[in-house]
Coordinates of C-alpha atoms in Angstrom, one line a residue:
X1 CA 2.5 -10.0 -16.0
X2 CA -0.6 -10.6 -14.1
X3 CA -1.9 -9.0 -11.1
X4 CA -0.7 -11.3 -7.8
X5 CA -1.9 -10.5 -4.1
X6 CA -1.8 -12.5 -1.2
X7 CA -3.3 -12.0 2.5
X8 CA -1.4 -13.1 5.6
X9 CA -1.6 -11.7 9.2
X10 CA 0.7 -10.6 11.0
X11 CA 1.5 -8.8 14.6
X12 CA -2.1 -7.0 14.7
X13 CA -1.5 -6.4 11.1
X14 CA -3.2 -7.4 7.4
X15 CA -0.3 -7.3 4.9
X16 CA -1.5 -7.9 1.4
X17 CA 1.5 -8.9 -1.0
X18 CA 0.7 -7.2 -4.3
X19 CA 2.7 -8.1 -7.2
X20 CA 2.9 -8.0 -10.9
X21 CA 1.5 -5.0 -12.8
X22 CA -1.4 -2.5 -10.9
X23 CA -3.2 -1.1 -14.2
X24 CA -5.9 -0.1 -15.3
X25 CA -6.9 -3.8 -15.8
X26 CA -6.4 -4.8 -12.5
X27 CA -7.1 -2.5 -10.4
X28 CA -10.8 -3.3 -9.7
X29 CA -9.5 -6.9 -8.0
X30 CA -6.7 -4.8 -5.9
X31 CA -9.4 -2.6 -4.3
X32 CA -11.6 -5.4 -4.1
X33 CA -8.9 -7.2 -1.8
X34 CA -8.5 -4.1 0.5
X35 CA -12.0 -3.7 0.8
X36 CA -12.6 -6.7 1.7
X37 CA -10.0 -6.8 4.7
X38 CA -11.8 -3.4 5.7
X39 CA -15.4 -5.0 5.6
X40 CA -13.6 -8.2 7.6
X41 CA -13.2 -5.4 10.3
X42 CA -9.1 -5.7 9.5
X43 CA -8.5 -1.6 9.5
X44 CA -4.7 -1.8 9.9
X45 CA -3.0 -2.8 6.4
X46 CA 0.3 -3.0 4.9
X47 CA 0.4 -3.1 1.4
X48 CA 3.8 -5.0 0.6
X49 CA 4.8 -3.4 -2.8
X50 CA 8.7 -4.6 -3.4
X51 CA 7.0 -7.2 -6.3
X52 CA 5.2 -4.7 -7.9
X53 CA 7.1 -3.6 -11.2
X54 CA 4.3 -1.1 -13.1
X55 CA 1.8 1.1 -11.6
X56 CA 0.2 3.2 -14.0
X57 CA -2.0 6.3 -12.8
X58 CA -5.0 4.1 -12.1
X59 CA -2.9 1.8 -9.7
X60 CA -1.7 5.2 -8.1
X61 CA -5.5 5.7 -7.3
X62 CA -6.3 3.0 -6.1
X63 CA -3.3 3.4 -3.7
X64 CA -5.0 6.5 -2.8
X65 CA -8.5 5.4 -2.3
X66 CA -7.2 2.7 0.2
X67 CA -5.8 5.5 2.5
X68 CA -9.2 7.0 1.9
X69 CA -11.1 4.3 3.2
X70 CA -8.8 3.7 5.9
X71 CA -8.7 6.8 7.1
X72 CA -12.4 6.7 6.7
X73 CA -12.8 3.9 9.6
X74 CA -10.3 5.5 11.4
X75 CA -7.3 2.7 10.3
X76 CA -3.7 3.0 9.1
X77 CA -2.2 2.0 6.0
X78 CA 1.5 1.3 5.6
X79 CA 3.5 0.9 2.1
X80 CA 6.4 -1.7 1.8
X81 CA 8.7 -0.6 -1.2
X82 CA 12.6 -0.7 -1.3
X83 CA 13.9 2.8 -1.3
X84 CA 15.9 2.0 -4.7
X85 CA 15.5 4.5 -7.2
X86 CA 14.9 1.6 -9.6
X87 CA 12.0 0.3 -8.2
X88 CA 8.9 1.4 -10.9
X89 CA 6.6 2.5 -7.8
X90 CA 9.2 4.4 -6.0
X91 CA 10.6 6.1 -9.0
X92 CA 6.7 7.5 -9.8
X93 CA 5.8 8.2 -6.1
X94 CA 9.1 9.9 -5.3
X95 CA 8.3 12.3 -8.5
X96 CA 4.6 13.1 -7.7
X97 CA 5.5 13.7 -4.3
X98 CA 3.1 11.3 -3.4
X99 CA 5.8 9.9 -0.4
X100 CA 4.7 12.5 2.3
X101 CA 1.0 11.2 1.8
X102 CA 2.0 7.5 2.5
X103 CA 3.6 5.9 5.9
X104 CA 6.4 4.2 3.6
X105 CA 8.4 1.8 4.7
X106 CA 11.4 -0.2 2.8
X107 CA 10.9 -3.9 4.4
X108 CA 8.3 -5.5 5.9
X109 CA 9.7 -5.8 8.9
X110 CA 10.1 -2.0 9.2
X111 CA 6.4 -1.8 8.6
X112 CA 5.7 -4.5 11.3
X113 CA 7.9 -3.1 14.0
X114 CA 5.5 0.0 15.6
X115 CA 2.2 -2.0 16.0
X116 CA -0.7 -0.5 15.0
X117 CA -2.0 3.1 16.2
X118 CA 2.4 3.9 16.7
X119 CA 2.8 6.2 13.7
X120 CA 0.4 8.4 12.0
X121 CA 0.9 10.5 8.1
X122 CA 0.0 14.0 8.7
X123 CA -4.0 14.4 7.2
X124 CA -3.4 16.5 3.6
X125 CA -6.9 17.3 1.7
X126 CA -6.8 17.0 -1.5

């Protein structure tokens, strides 16, 4: 399955839709898309996850470079993934602790309802 992401905007937000498989295949064109939002001066995104059924390690970095680079212009990054144990992102964030890193949301509309600047993830250097 092949790497799908879509742009909309929405209540002072960028949501990207990412679905498919993030690998190490398609990673490059996922960071390309938030990059591009960032250099369009769009520095609060959602990244809407619930389609997503494989991230490897690579797609787990990339994940982690975005809040980089948002943090980076001073901007916020939300994740959109259901809280069911059987979703594939979920499952690997949950068990590399990677949830306390991420402002994670489990619909959209969650993600939507503080506007931007409401809610802030506690800085963690890695």
């Amino acid at each position: 399955m092949n790497l799908q992401v879509t742009t909309e905007d929405r209540e002072g937000w960028t949501v990207l839709f990412v679905s498919g498989e993030v690998d190490f295949a398609v990673v490059p064109e996922l960071g390309e898309n938030v990059r591009r939002a960032v250099a369009q001066g769009r520095h609060h995104l959602i990244l809407e996850l619930t389609d997503v059924v494989f991230c490897d390690s690579t797609g787990i970095g990339a994940l982690v470079g975005a809040r980089r680079l948002l943090r980076s212009c001073s901007g916020q990054l939300r994740l959109v993934m259901p809280p069911n144990k059987e979703h594939h992102v979920n499952r690997v964030f949950t068990a590399l602790g990677l949830r306390r890193l991420f402002d994670v949301h489990p619909t959209l509309g969650e993600a939507l309802a503080d506007g931007p600047g409401d809610r802030q993830v506690e800085a963690i250097t890695a």
